[in-house]
PDB file of C-alpha atoms in Angstrom:
ATOM      1  CA  UNK A  19       0.000   0.000   0.000  1.00  0.00           C
ATOM      2  CA  UNK A  20       2.823   2.442   0.830  1.00  0.00           C
ATOM      3  CA  UNK A  21       4.564   1.907  -2.524  1.00  0.00           C
ATOM      4  CA  UNK A  22       1.317   2.331  -4.455  1.00  0.00           C
ATOM      5  CA  UNK A  23       0.471   5.541  -2.622  1.00  0.00           C
ATOM      6  CA  UNK A  24       3.951   6.950  -3.144  1.00  0.00           C
ATOM      7  CA  UNK A  25       3.643   6.078  -6.821  1.00  0.00           C
ATOM      8  CA  UNK A  26       0.470   8.155  -7.089  1.00  0.00           C
ATOM      9  CA  UNK A  27      -2.225   5.716  -6.017  1.00  0.00           C
ATOM     10  CA  UNK A  28      -4.920   6.678  -3.511  1.00  0.00           C
ATOM     11  CA  UNK A  29      -3.265   8.339  -0.540  1.00  0.00           C
ATOM     12  CA  UNK A  30      -6.278   8.274   1.757  1.00  0.00           C
ATOM     13  CA  UNK A  31      -4.448   6.179   4.339  1.00  0.00           C
ATOM     14  CA  UNK A  32      -0.797   6.765   3.470  1.00  0.00           C
ATOM     15  CA  UNK A  33      -0.112   8.781   6.629  1.00  0.00           C
ATOM     16  CA  UNK A  34      -1.695   6.044   8.733  1.00  0.00           C
ATOM     17  CA  UNK A  35       0.290   3.352   6.901  1.00  0.00           C
ATOM     18  CA  UNK A  36       3.579   5.194   7.307  1.00  0.00           C
ATOM     19  CA  UNK A  37       2.936   5.811  11.017  1.00  0.00           C
ATOM     20  CA  UNK A  38       2.038   2.159  11.567  1.00  0.00           C
ATOM     21  CA  UNK A  39       5.123   1.097   9.649  1.00  0.00           C
ATOM     22  CA  UNK A  40       7.261   3.280  11.918  1.00  0.00           C
ATOM     23  CA  UNK A  41       6.119   1.244  14.920  1.00  0.00           C
ATOM     24  CA  UNK A  42       6.755  -2.049  13.117  1.00  0.00           C
ATOM     25  CA  UNK A  43      10.222  -0.925  12.046  1.00  0.00           C
ATOM     26  CA  UNK A  44      11.033   0.145  15.613  1.00  0.00           C
ATOM     27  CA  UNK A  45       9.849  -3.228  16.899  1.00  0.00           C
ATOM     28  CA  UNK A  46      12.242  -4.886  14.431  1.00  0.00           C
ATOM     29  CA  UNK A  47      15.164  -2.742  15.543  1.00  0.00           C
ATOM     30  CA  UNK A  48      15.225  -0.733  12.309  1.00  0.00           C
ATOM     31  CA  UNK A  49      15.940   2.606  13.985  1.00  0.00           C
ATOM     32  CA  UNK A  50      16.610   4.823  10.976  1.00  0.00           C
ATOM     33  CA  UNK A  51      13.794   3.336   8.945  1.00  0.00           C
ATOM     34  CA  UNK A  52      11.373   3.834  11.840  1.00  0.00           C
ATOM     35  CA  UNK A  53      12.334   7.488  12.218  1.00  0.00           C
ATOM     36  CA  UNK A  54      12.109   8.004   8.460  1.00  0.00           C
ATOM     37  CA  UNK A  55       8.645   6.445   8.252  1.00  0.00           C
ATOM     38  CA  UNK A  56       7.480   8.587  11.155  1.00  0.00           C
ATOM     39  CA  UNK A  57       8.886  11.747   9.582  1.00  0.00           C
ATOM     40  CA  UNK A  58       7.183  10.890   6.286  1.00  0.00           C
ATOM     41  CA  UNK A  59       3.881  10.212   8.074  1.00  0.00           C
ATOM     42  CA  UNK A  60       3.977  13.652   9.667  1.00  0.00           C
ATOM     43  CA  UNK A  61       4.972  15.383   6.441  1.00  0.00           C
ATOM     44  CA  UNK A  62       2.323  13.628   4.372  1.00  0.00           C
ATOM     45  CA  UNK A  63      -0.446  14.225   6.914  1.00  0.00           C
ATOM     46  CA  UNK A  64       0.515  17.890   7.237  1.00  0.00           C
ATOM     47  CA  UNK A  65       0.853  18.415   3.481  1.00  0.00           C
ATOM     48  CA  UNK A  66      -2.547  16.824   2.961  1.00  0.00           C
ATOM     49  CA  UNK A  67      -4.044  18.943   5.732  1.00  0.00           C
ATOM     50  CA  UNK A  68      -5.506  15.820   7.299  1.00  0.00           C
ATOM     51  CA  UNK A  69      -5.517  16.644  11.011  1.00  0.00           C
ATOM     52  CA  UNK A  70      -7.102  13.346  12.160  1.00  0.00           C
ATOM     53  CA  UNK A  71      -4.330  11.511  10.279  1.00  0.00           C
ATOM     54  CA  UNK A  72      -1.767  13.805  11.890  1.00  0.00           C
ATOM     55  CA  UNK A  73      -3.146  13.028  15.344  1.00  0.00           C
ATOM     56  CA  UNK A  74      -2.689   9.318  14.669  1.00  0.00           C
ATOM     57  CA  UNK A  75       0.864   9.919  13.445  1.00  0.00           C
ATOM     58  CA  UNK A  76       1.645  11.670  16.733  1.00  0.00           C
ATOM     59  CA  UNK A  77       0.165   8.781  18.734  1.00  0.00           C
ATOM     60  CA  UNK A  78       2.108   6.154  16.802  1.00  0.00           C
ATOM     61  CA  UNK A  79       5.122   8.414  17.131  1.00  0.00           C
ATOM     62  CA  UNK A  80       4.978   8.068  20.917  1.00  0.00           C
ATOM     63  CA  UNK A  81       5.099   4.292  20.571  1.00  0.00           C
ATOM     64  CA  UNK A  82       7.866   4.401  17.956  1.00  0.00           C
ATOM     65  CA  UNK A  83      10.046   6.717  20.028  1.00  0.00           C
ATOM     66  CA  UNK A  84       9.638   4.670  23.213  1.00  0.00           C
ATOM     67  CA  UNK A  85      10.578   1.513  21.312  1.00  0.00           C
ATOM     68  CA  UNK A  86      13.711   3.357  20.142  1.00  0.00           C
ATOM     69  CA  UNK A  87      14.509   4.456  23.726  1.00  0.00           C
ATOM     70  CA  UNK A  88      13.973   8.101  22.777  1.00  0.00           C
ATOM     71  CA  UNK A  89      11.856   8.862  25.850  1.00  0.00           C
ATOM     72  CA  UNK A  90      12.274  12.672  25.930  1.00  0.00           C
ATOM     73  CA  UNK A  91      11.147  12.864  22.291  1.00  0.00           C
ATOM     74  CA  UNK A  92       8.242  10.538  23.089  1.00  0.00           C
ATOM     75  CA  UNK A  93       7.170  12.936  25.840  1.00  0.00           C
ATOM     76  CA  UNK A  94       7.243  15.815  23.362  1.00  0.00           C
ATOM     77  CA  UNK A  95       5.091  13.778  20.960  1.00  0.00           C
ATOM     78  CA  UNK A  96       2.671  13.117  23.822  1.00  0.00           C
ATOM     79  CA  UNK A  97       2.290  16.877  24.054  1.00  0.00           C
ATOM     80  CA  UNK A  98       1.627  17.263  20.334  1.00  0.00           C
ATOM     81  CA  UNK A  99      -1.017  14.538  20.611  1.00  0.00           C
ATOM     82  CA  UNK A 100      -2.509  16.115  23.755  1.00  0.00           C
ATOM     83  CA  UNK A 101      -3.324  19.500  22.270  1.00  0.00           C
ATOM     84  CA  UNK A 102      -7.076  20.132  22.468  1.00  0.00           C
ATOM     85  CA  UNK A 103      -7.468  20.026  18.683  1.00  0.00           C
ATOM     86  CA  UNK A 104      -5.497  16.796  18.240  1.00  0.00           C
ATOM     87  CA  UNK A 105      -7.387  15.172  21.124  1.00  0.00           C
ATOM     88  CA  UNK A 106     -10.728  16.125  19.584  1.00  0.00           C
ATOM     89  CA  UNK A 107      -9.747  14.811  16.160  1.00  0.00           C
ATOM     90  CA  UNK A 108      -7.930  11.652  17.234  1.00  0.00           C
ATOM     91  CA  UNK A 109      -9.111   8.510  15.542  1.00  0.00           C
ATOM     92  CA  UNK A 110      -6.512   6.076  16.820  1.00  0.00           C
ATOM     93  CA  UNK A 111      -7.937   2.554  16.555  1.00  0.00           C
ATOM     94  CA  UNK A 112      -9.330   1.382  19.903  1.00  0.00           C
ATOM     95  CA  UNK A 113      -7.048  -1.661  19.988  1.00  0.00           C
ATOM     96  CA  UNK A 114      -4.058   0.697  19.988  1.00  0.00           C
ATOM     97  CA  UNK A 115      -5.141   2.404  23.226  1.00  0.00           C
ATOM     98  CA  UNK A 116      -3.356  -0.031  25.554  1.00  0.00           C
ATOM     99  CA  UNK A 117      -0.150   0.139  23.488  1.00  0.00           C
ATOM    100  CA  UNK A 118      -0.227   3.922  23.615  1.00  0.00           C
ATOM    101  CA  UNK A 119      -0.906   3.918  27.363  1.00  0.00           C
ATOM    102  CA  UNK A 120       2.003   1.530  27.942  1.00  0.00           C
ATOM    103  CA  UNK A 121       4.336   3.701  25.856  1.00  0.00           C
ATOM    104  CA  UNK A 122       3.332   6.833  27.775  1.00  0.00           C
ATOM    105  CA  UNK A 123       3.827   5.026  31.091  1.00  0.00           C
ATOM    106  CA  UNK A 124       7.284   3.843  29.997  1.00  0.00           C
ATOM    107  CA  UNK A 125       8.353   7.348  28.954  1.00  0.00           C
ATOM    108  CA  UNK A 126       7.157   8.738  32.303  1.00  0.00           C
ATOM    109  CA  UNK A 127       9.036   6.010  34.159  1.00  0.00           C
ATOM    110  CA  UNK A 128      12.298   6.613  32.314  1.00  0.00           C
ATOM    111  CA  UNK A 129      12.446  10.426  32.329  1.00  0.00           C
ATOM    112  CA  UNK A 130      10.342  11.027  35.435  1.00  0.00           C
ATOM    113  CA  UNK A 131       6.902  12.517  35.846  1.00  0.00           C
ATOM    114  CA  UNK A 132       8.105  16.125  36.195  1.00  0.00           C
ATOM    115  CA  UNK A 133      10.215  16.047  33.011  1.00  0.00           C
ATOM    116  CA  UNK A 134       7.421  14.290  31.147  1.00  0.00           C
ATOM    117  CA  UNK A 135       4.835  16.845  32.276  1.00  0.00           C
ATOM    118  CA  UNK A 136       7.115  19.726  31.300  1.00  0.00           C
ATOM    119  CA  UNK A 137       7.727  18.339  27.803  1.00  0.00           C
ATOM    120  CA  UNK A 138       4.011  17.710  27.310  1.00  0.00           C
ATOM    121  CA  UNK A 139       3.103  21.204  28.514  1.00  0.00           C
ATOM    122  CA  UNK A 140       5.656  22.816  26.185  1.00  0.00           C
ATOM    123  CA  UNK A 141       4.527  21.025  23.053  1.00  0.00           C
ATOM    124  CA  UNK A 142       0.796  20.918  23.822  1.00  0.00           C
ATOM    125  CA  UNK A 143       0.878  24.723  24.092  1.00  0.00           C
ATOM    126  CA  UNK A 144       2.115  25.129  20.510  1.00  0.00           C
ATOM    127  CA  UNK A 145      -0.350  26.126  17.824  1.00  0.00           C
ATOM    128  CA  UNK A 146      -1.408  22.735  16.391  1.00  0.00           C
ATOM    129  CA  UNK A 147      -0.815  24.012  12.862  1.00  0.00           C
ATOM    130  CA  UNK A 148       2.609  24.660  11.409  1.00  0.00           C
ATOM    131  CA  UNK A 149       4.371  25.542  14.706  1.00  0.00           C
ATOM    132  CA  UNK A 150       3.659  22.111  16.215  1.00  0.00           C
ATOM    133  CA  UNK A 151       4.266  20.266  12.958  1.00  0.00           C
ATOM    134  CA  UNK A 152       7.602  22.010  12.384  1.00  0.00           C
ATOM    135  CA  UNK A 153       8.621  21.363  15.982  1.00  0.00           C
ATOM    136  CA  UNK A 154       7.806  17.655  15.669  1.00  0.00           C
ATOM    137  CA  UNK A 155       9.685  17.409  12.385  1.00  0.00           C
ATOM    138  CA  UNK A 156      12.606  19.201  14.027  1.00  0.00           C
ATOM    139  CA  UNK A 157      12.600  16.624  16.825  1.00  0.00           C
ATOM    140  CA  UNK A 158      12.816  13.830  14.255  1.00  0.00           C
ATOM    141  CA  UNK A 159      15.431  15.579  12.122  1.00  0.00           C
ATOM    142  CA  UNK A 160      17.617  15.966  15.225  1.00  0.00           C
ATOM    143  CA  UNK A 161      17.388  12.227  15.865  1.00  0.00           C
ATOM    144  CA  UNK A 162      18.047  11.422  12.203  1.00  0.00           C
ATOM    145  CA  UNK A 163      21.068  13.736  12.190  1.00  0.00           C
ATOM    146  CA  UNK A 164      22.723  11.317  14.593  1.00  0.00           C
ATOM    147  CA  UNK A 165      22.848   8.832  11.712  1.00  0.00           C
ATOM    148  CA  UNK A 166      24.834  11.248   9.562  1.00  0.00           C
ATOM    149  CA  UNK A 167      27.138  12.040  12.481  1.00  0.00           C
ATOM    150  CA  UNK A 168      27.765   8.339  13.123  1.00  0.00           C
ATOM    151  CA  UNK A 169      28.768   7.807   9.483  1.00  0.00           C
ATOM    152  CA  UNK A 170      31.392  10.569   9.595  1.00  0.00           C
TER     153      UNK A 170
END
């Protein structure tokens, strides 16, 4: 489905597919691929203007980042997902709720409740339009930059 959508086929669920694939890649230990899929999910959802899709990308992003042991970034993504607009528009499948709750709990455990709450407050306060999207993409680009640095 991802290849077809990227080739010009119906992109109705591409953002969802990319976000889901980010979790699967993280589960398989494919760090760079997981971050790339997540970045592409955010970009596609934002470019399409599909805010419910974007809210799902943020939620899957929390899970992806926890699986990659990027707990501070996961806390920031929890804030993006917790903005009032994203919360109202969220259409994360019900069966994903426990996975999301477990990821949030793990991030809180690792970085501490106070640091988690601060990160969430900072990112949830951003305008859910371009400021939040650009911030989230910046978070991912910073993580992806580590790949370039490790190759040098």
